[in-house]
Short mmCIF file of C-alpha atoms and ligand atoms in Angstrom, two decimals:
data_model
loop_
_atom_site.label_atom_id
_atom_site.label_comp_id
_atom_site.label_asym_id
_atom_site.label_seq_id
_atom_site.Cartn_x
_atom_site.Cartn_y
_atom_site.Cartn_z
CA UNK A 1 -2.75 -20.88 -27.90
CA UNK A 2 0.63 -21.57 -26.51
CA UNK A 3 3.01 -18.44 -24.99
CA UNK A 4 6.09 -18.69 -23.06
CA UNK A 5 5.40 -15.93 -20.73
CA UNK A 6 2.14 -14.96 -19.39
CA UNK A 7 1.42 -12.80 -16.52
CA UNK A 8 -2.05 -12.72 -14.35
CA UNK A 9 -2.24 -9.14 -13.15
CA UNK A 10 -1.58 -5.88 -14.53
CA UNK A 11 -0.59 -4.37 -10.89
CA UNK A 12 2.87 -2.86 -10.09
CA UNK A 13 4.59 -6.49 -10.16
CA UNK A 14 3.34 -8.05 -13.17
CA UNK A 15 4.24 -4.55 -14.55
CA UNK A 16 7.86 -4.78 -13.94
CA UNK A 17 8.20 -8.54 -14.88
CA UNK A 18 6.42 -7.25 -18.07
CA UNK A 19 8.57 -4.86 -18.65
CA UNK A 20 11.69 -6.43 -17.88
CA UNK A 21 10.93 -9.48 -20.30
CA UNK A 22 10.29 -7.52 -22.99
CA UNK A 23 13.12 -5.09 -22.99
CA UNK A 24 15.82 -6.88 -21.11
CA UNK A 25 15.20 -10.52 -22.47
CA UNK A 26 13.67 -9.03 -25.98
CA UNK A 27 10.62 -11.87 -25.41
CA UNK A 28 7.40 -11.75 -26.20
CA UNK A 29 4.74 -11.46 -22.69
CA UNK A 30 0.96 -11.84 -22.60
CA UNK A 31 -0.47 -9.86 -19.77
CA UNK A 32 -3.79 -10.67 -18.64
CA UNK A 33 -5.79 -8.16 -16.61
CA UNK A 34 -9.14 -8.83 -15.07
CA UNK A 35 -9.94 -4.41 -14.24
CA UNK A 36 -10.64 -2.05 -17.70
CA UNK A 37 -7.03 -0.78 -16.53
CA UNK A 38 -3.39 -1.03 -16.13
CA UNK A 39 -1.60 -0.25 -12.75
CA UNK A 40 -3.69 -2.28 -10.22
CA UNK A 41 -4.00 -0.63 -7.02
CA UNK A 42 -1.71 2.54 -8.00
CA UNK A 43 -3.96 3.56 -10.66
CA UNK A 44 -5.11 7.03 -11.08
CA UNK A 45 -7.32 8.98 -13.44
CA UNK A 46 -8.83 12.64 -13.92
CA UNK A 47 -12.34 12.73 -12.02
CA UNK A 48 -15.07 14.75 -13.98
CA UNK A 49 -13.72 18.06 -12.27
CA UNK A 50 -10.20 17.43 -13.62
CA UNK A 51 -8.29 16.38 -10.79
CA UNK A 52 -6.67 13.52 -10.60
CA UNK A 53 -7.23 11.34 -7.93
CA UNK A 54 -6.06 7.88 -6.88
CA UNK A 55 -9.44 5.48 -7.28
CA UNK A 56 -7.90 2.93 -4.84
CA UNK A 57 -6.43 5.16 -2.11
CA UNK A 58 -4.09 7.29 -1.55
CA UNK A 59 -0.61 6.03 -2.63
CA UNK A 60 2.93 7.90 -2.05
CA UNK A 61 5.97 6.25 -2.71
CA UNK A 62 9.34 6.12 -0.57
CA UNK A 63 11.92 4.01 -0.72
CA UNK A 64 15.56 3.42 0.56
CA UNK A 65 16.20 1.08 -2.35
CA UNK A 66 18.18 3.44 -4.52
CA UNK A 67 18.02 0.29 -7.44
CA UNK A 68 13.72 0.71 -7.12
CA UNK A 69 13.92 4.05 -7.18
CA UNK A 70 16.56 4.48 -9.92
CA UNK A 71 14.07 1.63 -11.96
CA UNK A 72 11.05 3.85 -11.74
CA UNK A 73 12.59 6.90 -12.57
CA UNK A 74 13.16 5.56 -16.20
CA UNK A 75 9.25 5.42 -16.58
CA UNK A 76 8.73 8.94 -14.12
CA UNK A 77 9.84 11.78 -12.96
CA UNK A 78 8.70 12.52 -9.31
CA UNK A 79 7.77 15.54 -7.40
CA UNK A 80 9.50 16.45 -4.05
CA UNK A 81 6.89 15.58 -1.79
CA UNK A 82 7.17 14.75 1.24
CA UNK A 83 3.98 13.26 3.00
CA UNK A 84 2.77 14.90 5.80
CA UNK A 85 -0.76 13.33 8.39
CA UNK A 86 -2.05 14.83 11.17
CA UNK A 87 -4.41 13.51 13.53
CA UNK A 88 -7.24 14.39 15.02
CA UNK A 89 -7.19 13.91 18.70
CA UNK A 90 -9.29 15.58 21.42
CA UNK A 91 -10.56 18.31 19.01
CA UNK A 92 -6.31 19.03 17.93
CA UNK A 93 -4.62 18.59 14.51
CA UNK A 94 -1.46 16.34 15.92
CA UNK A 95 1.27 14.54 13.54
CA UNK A 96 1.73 11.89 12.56
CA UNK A 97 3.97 9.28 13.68
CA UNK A 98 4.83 10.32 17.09
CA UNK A 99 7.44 13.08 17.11
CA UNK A 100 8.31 15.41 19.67
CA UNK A 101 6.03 17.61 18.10
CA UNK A 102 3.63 15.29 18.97
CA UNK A 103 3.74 14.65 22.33
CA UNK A 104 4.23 18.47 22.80
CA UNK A 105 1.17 19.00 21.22
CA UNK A 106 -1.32 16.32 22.21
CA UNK A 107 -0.42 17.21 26.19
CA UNK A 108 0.32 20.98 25.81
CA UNK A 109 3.93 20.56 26.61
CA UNK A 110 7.38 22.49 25.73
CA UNK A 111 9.82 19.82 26.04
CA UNK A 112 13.00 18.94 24.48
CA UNK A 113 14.30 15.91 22.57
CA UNK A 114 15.63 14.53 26.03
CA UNK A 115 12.43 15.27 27.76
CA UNK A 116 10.12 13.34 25.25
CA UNK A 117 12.56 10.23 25.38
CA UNK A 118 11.76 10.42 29.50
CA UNK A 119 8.70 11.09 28.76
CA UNK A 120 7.98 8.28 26.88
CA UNK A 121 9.70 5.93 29.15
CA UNK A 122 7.19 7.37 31.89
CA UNK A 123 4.11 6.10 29.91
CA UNK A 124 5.87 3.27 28.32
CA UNK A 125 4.81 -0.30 29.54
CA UNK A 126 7.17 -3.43 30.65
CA UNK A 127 6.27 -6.12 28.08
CA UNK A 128 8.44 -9.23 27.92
CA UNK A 129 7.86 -10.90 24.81
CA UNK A 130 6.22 -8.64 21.56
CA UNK A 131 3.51 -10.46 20.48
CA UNK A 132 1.09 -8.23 19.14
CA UNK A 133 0.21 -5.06 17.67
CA UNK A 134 -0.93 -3.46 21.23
CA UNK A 135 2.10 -4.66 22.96
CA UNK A 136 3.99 -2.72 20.46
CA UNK A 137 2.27 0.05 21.30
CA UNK A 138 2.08 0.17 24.77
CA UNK A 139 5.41 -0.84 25.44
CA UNK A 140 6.36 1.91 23.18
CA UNK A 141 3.83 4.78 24.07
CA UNK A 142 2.22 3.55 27.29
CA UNK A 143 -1.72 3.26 27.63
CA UNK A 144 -2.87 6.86 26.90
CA UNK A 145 -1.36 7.18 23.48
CA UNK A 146 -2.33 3.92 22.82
CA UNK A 147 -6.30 4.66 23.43
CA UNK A 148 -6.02 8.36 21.96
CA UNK A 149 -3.67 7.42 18.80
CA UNK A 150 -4.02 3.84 17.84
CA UNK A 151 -6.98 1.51 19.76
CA UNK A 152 -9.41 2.63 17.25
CA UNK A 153 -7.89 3.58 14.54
CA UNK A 154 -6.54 0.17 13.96
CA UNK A 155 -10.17 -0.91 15.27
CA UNK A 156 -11.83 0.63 12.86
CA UNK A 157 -9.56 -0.58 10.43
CA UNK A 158 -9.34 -4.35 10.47
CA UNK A 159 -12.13 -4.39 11.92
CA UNK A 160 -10.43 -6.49 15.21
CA UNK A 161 -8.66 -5.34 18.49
CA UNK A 162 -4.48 -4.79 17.74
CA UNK A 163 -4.21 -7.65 20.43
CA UNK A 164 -5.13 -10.19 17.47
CA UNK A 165 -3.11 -8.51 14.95
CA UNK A 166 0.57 -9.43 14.84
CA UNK A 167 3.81 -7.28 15.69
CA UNK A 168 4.10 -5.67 11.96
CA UNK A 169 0.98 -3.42 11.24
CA UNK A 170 1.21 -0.69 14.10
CA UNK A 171 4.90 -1.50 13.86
CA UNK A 172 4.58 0.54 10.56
CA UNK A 173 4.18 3.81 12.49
CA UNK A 174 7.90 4.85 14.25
CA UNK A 175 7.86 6.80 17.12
CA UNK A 176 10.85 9.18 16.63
CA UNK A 177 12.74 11.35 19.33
CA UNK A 178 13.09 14.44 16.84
CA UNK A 179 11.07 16.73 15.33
CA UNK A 180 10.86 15.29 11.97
CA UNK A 181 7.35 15.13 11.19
CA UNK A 182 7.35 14.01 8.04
CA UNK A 183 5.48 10.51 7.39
CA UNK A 184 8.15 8.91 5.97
CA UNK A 185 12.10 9.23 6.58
CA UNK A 186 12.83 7.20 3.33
CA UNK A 187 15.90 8.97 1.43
CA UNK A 188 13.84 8.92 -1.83
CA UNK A 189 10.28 9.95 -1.63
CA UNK A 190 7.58 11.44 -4.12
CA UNK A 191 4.93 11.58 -6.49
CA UNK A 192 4.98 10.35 -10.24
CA UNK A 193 5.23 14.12 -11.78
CA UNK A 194 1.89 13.02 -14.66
CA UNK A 195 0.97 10.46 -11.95
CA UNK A 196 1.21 6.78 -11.43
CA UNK A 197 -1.02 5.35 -14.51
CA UNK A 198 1.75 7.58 -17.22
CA UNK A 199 4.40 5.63 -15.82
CA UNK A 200 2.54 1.99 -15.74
CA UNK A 201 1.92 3.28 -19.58
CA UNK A 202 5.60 3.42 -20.06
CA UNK A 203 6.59 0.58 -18.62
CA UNK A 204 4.52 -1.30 -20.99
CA UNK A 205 4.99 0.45 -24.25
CA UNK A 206 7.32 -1.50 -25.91
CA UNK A 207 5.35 -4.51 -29.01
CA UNK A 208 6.56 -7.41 -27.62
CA UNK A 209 3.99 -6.86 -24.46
CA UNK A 210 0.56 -7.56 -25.21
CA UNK A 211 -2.19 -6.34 -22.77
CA UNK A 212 -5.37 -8.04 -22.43
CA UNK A 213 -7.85 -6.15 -20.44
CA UNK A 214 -11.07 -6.80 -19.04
CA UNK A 215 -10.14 -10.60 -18.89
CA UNK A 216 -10.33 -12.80 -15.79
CA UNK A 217 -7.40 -15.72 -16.05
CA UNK A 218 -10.16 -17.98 -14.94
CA UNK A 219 -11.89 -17.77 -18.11
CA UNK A 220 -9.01 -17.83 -20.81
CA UNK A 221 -6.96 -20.74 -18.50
CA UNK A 222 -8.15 -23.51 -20.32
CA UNK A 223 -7.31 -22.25 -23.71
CA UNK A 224 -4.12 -21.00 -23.43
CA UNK A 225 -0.66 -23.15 -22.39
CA UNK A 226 2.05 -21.19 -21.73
CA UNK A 227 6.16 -22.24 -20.18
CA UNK A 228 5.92 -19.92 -17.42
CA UNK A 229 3.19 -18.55 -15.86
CA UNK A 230 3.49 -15.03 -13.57
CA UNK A 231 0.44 -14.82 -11.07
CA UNK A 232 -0.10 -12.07 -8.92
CA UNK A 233 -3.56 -12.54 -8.59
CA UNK A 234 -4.87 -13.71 -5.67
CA UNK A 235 -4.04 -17.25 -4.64
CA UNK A 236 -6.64 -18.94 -2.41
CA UNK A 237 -8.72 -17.99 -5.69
CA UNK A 238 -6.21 -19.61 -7.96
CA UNK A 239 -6.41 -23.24 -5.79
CA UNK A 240 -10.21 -22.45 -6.11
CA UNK A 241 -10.26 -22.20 -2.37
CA UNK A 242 -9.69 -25.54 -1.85
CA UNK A 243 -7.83 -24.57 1.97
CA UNK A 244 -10.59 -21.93 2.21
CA UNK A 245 -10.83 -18.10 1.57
CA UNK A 246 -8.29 -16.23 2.67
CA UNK A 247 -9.52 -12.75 4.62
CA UNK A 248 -8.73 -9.21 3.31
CA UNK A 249 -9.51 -6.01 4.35
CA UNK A 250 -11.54 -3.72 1.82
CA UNK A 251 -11.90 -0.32 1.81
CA UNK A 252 -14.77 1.83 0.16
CA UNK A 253 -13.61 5.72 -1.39
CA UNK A 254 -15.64 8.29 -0.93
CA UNK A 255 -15.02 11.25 -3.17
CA UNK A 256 -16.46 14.27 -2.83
CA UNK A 257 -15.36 17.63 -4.76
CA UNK A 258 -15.45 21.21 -3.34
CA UNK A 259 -15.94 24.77 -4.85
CA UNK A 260 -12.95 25.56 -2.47
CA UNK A 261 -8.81 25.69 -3.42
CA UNK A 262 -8.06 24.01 -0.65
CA UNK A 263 -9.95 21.58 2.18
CA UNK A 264 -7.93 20.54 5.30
CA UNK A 265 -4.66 21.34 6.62
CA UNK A 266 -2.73 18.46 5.69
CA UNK A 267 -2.71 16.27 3.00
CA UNK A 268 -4.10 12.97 4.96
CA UNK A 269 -5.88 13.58 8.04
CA UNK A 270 -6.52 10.43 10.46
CA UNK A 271 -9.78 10.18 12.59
CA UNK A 272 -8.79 7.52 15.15
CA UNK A 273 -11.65 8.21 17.40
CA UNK A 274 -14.42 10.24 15.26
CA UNK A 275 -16.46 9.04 12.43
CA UNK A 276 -16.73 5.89 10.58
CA UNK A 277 -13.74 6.88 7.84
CA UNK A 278 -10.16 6.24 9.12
CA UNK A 279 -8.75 9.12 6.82
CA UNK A 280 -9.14 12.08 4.44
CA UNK A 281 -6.74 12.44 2.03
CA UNK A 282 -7.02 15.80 -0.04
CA UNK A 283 -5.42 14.90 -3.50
CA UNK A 284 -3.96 17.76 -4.67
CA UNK A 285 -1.80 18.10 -1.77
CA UNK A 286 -0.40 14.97 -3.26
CA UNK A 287 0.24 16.01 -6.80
CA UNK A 288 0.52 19.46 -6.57
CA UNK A 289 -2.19 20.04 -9.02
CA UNK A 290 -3.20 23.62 -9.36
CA UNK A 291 -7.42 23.52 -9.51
CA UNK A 292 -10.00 26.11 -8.64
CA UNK A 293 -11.64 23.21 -6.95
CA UNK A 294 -10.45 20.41 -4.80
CA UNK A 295 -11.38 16.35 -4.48
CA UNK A 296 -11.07 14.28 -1.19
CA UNK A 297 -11.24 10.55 -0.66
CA UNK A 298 -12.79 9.45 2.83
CA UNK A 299 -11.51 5.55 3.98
CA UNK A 300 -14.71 3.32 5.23
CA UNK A 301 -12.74 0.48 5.98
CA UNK A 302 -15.16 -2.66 5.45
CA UNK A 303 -15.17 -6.95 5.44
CA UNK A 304 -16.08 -7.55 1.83
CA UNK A 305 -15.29 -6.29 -1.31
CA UNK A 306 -11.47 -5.66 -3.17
CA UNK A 307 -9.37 -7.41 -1.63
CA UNK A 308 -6.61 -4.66 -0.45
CA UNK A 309 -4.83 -5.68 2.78
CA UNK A 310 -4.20 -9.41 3.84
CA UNK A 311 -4.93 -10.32 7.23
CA UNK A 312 -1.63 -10.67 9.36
CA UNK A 313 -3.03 -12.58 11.97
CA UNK A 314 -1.58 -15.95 13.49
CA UNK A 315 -4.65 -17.92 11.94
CA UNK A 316 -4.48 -16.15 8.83
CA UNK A 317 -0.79 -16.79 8.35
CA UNK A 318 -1.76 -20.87 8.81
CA UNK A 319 -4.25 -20.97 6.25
CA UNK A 320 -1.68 -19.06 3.86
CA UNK A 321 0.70 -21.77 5.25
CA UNK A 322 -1.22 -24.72 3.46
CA UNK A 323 -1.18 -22.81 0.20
CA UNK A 324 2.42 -21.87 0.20
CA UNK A 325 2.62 -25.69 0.33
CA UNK A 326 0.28 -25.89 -2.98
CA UNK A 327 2.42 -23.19 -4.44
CA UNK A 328 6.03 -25.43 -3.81
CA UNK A 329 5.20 -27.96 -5.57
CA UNK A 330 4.61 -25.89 -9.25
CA UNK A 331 7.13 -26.31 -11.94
CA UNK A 332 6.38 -23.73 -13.89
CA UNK A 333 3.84 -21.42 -12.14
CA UNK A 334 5.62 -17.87 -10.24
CA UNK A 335 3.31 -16.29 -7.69
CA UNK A 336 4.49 -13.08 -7.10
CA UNK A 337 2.68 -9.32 -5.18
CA UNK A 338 0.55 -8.12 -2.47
CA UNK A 339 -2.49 -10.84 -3.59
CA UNK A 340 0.03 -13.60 -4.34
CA UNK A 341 2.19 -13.69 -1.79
CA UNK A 342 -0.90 -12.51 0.89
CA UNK A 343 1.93 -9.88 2.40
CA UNK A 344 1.25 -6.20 3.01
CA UNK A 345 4.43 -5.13 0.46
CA UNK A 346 4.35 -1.32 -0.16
CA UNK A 347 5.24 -0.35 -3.75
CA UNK A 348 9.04 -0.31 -3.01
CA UNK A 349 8.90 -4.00 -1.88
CA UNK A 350 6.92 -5.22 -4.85
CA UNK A 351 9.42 -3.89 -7.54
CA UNK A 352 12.11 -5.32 -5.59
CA UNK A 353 10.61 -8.94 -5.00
CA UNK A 354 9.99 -8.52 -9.01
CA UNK A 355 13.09 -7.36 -9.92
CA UNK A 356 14.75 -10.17 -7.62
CA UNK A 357 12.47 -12.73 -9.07
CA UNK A 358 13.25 -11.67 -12.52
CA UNK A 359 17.15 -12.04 -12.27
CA UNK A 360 16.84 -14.89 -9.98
CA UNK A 361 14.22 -17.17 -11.75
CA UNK A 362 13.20 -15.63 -15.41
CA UNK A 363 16.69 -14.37 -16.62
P1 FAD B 1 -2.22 -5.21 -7.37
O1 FAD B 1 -2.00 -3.77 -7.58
O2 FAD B 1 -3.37 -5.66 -6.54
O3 FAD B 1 -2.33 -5.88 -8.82
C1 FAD B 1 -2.86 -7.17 -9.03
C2 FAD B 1 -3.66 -7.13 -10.33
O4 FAD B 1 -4.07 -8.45 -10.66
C3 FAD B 1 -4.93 -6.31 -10.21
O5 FAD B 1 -4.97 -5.31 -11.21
C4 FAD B 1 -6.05 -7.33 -10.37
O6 FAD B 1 -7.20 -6.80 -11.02
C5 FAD B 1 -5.37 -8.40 -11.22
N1 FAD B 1 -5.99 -9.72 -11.10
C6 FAD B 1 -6.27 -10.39 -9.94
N2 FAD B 1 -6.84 -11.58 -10.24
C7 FAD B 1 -6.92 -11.65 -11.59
C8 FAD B 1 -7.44 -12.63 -12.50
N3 FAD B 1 -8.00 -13.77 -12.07
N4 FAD B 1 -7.37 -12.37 -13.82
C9 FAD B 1 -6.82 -11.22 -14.28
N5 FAD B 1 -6.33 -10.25 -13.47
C10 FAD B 1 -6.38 -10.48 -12.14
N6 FAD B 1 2.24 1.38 -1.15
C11 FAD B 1 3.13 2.39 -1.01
O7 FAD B 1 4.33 2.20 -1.29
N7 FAD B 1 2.76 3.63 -0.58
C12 FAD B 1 1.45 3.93 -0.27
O8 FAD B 1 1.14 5.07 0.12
C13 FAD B 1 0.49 2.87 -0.39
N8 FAD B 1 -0.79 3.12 -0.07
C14 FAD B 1 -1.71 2.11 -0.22
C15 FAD B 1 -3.05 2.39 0.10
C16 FAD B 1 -4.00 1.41 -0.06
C17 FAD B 1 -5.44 1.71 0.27
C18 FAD B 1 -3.62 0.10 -0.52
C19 FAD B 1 -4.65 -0.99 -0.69
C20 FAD B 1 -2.31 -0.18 -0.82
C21 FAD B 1 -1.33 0.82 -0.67
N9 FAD B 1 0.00 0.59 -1.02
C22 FAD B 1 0.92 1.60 -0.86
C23 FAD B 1 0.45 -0.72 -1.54
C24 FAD B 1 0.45 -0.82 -3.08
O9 FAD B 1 -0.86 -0.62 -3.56
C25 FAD B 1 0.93 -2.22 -3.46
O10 FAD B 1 2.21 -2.47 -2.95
C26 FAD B 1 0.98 -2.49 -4.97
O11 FAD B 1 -0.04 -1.87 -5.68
C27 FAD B 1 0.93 -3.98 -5.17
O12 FAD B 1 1.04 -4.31 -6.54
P2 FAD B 1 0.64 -5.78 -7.01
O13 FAD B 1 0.92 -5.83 -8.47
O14 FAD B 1 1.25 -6.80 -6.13
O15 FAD B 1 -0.94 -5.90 -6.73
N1 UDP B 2 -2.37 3.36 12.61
C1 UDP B 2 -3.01 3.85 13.74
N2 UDP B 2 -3.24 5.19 13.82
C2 UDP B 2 -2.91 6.06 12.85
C3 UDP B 2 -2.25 5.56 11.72
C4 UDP B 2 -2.01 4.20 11.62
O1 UDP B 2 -3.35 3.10 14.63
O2 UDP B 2 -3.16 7.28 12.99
C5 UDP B 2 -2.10 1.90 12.53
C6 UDP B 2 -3.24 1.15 11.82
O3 UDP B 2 -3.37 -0.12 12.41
C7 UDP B 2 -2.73 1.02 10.40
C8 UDP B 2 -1.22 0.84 10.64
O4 UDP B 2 -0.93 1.67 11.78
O5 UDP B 2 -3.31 -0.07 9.72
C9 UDP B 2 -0.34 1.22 9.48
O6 UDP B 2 -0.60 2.56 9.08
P1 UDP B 2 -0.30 3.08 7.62
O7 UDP B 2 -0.52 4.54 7.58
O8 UDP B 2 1.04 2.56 7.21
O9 UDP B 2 -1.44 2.31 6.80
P2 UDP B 2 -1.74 2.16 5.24
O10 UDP B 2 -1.34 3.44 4.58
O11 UDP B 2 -0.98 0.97 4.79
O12 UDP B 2 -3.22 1.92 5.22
#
């Protein structure tokens, strides 16, 4: 069978590419999805209780790219959430990122904006060159924060010490001289108002899309020919590992459901130094579903399984290096996401490298 679009992947970027061919360019687009479901990683669904949780983790989105967020809101409307973590140091609820609240907090303090800033010079330590997760730490923090805040949460989740992970994972976290303590300081934050799987339903309903679930591209690739191809599966697995398999992190949810209204204090709570589970995140605090009972997700960061977070790592990177050169020489063949591309994009960045790549290399 011969198309002229097909997409691998069913996530957030095949999604928009999807939808973009079919409505903007009026063309016809096979989509090929491996899961029983659209949406990738930001699918949700109602659990047997009735809430609606997020089966791959907990997912908020924020964004300074008004264009993204302008996008999306054709498909959603969003709540006004605005994430909030705490963390759970020394037997204390803290937040998350650092704040002044923070500090004041985690050493029993009273000070001022001013006071943190010296403060945090006081602990901070002289690093010449950035290399590294840790050195952003320490030269940010100092040593104690480090140890209490991030050593083992970051540990615990890739499963290596944040001297082997490069500059941009803890680099994620700000450290902020104000009291904000919200998660994120994006202008546009928020939940999908009927959650994230309604609005990957939208962005597909239009006939000239056709959906194939419950398909792996490995199976159907030698009887289909298509112009362009759209992958945004993963690529080692694509070359049929012929540089190797590339690492991810997996994570295993844990659900549970209480006979309570409410669970925990926040709506993600981090456990840097207790338990095997990085987080808790209690999901109606995300959507602001009202429920006699409530569902949780614990984190068990593990090896094997989904891939979900690509390894940034110097020798990771290298081996992704000698696929990037595989991926040059294609004619016809667009890798595109989080799997793809083997880069930790949030759901912001993936519309806009799919919006970019549509304009740039489809239109
Ligand atoms: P995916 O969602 O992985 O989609 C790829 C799709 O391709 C999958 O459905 C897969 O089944 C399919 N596929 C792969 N191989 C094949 C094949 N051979 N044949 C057919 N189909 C195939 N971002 C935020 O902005 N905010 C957050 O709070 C946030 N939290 C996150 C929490 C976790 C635990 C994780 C893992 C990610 C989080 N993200 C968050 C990131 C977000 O999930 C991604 O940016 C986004 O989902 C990436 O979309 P994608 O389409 O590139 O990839
Ligand atoms: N991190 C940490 N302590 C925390 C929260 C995060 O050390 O309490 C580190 C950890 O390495 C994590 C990274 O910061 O992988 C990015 O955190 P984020 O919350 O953005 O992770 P994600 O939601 O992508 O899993």
């Amino acid at each position: 069978m011969k198309f002229k679009y097909v997409i691998v992947g069913a996530g957030l970027a095949g999604l928009t590419i999807a939808e973009r061919i079919a409505n903007e360019l009026q063309e016809k687009v096979l989509v090929i999805e491996k899961r029983n479901h659209i949406g990738g990683n930001i699918y949700d669904s109602y659990n047997e209780d009735g809430i609606l949780i997020h089966n791959y983790g907990p997912h908020i989105f924020h964004t300074n790219d008004k264009e993204v967020y302008d996008y999306l809101s054709g498909f959603t409307k969003w709540n006004d959430f605005w994430h909030r973590v705490l963390t759970y140091v020394d037997g204390n609820l803290i937040p998350m990122p650092i704040t002044v609240e923070t500090i004041n907090k985690l050493y029993n303090l009273n000070l001022d904006c001013f006071q943190v800033e010296e403060f945090l010079k006081g602990q901070a330590v002289d690093i010449k060159e950035i290399k590294t997760s840790k050195d952003v730490a320490l030269s940010k923090v100092g040593p104690d924060i480090y140890a209490k805040v991030f050593e083992n949460y970051t540990k615990k989740q890739w499963g290596i010490d944040p001297a082997e992970l490069d500059t941009s994972v803890i680099s994620r976290i700000p450290i902020r001289l104000n009291r904000d303590t919200r998660y994120f300081a994006d202008r546009y934050q928020g939940m999908p108002t009927h959650g994230y799987t309604k609005m990957c339903e939208r962005m597909v309903a239009n006939k000239n899309i056709k959906l194939m679930l419950n398909t792996d591209f490995r199976e159907l690739k030698k009887d289909i020919t298509y112009d362009t191809l759209i992958y945004t599966g993963a690529t080692d697995e694509y070359y049929e590992y012929k540089h190797g398999k590339l690492a991810y992190r997996s994570v295993k949810f844990v659900f549970e459901t209480y006979d309570t209204e409410k669970f925990q204090e926040a709506p993600v709570v981090n456990y840097p130094n207790d338990y095997d589970y990085t987080r808790i995140t209690e999901y109606k605090q995300l959507t602001w579903q009202q429920h006699p009972k409530t569902t949780i997700g614990k984190e068990f960061p593990i090896a094997e399984g989904e891939p979900y977070y690509p390894f940034p790592t110097k020798e990771h990177k290298e081996q992704f290096a000698l696929y990037q050169e595989e991926m040059k020489k294609e004619t016809n063949v667009i890798f595109l996401g989080r799997l793809a591309e083997y880069r930790y994009y949030n759901m912001d960045g993936v519309v806009r490298r799919a919006l970019d790549t549509f304009y740039t290399r489809i239109k």
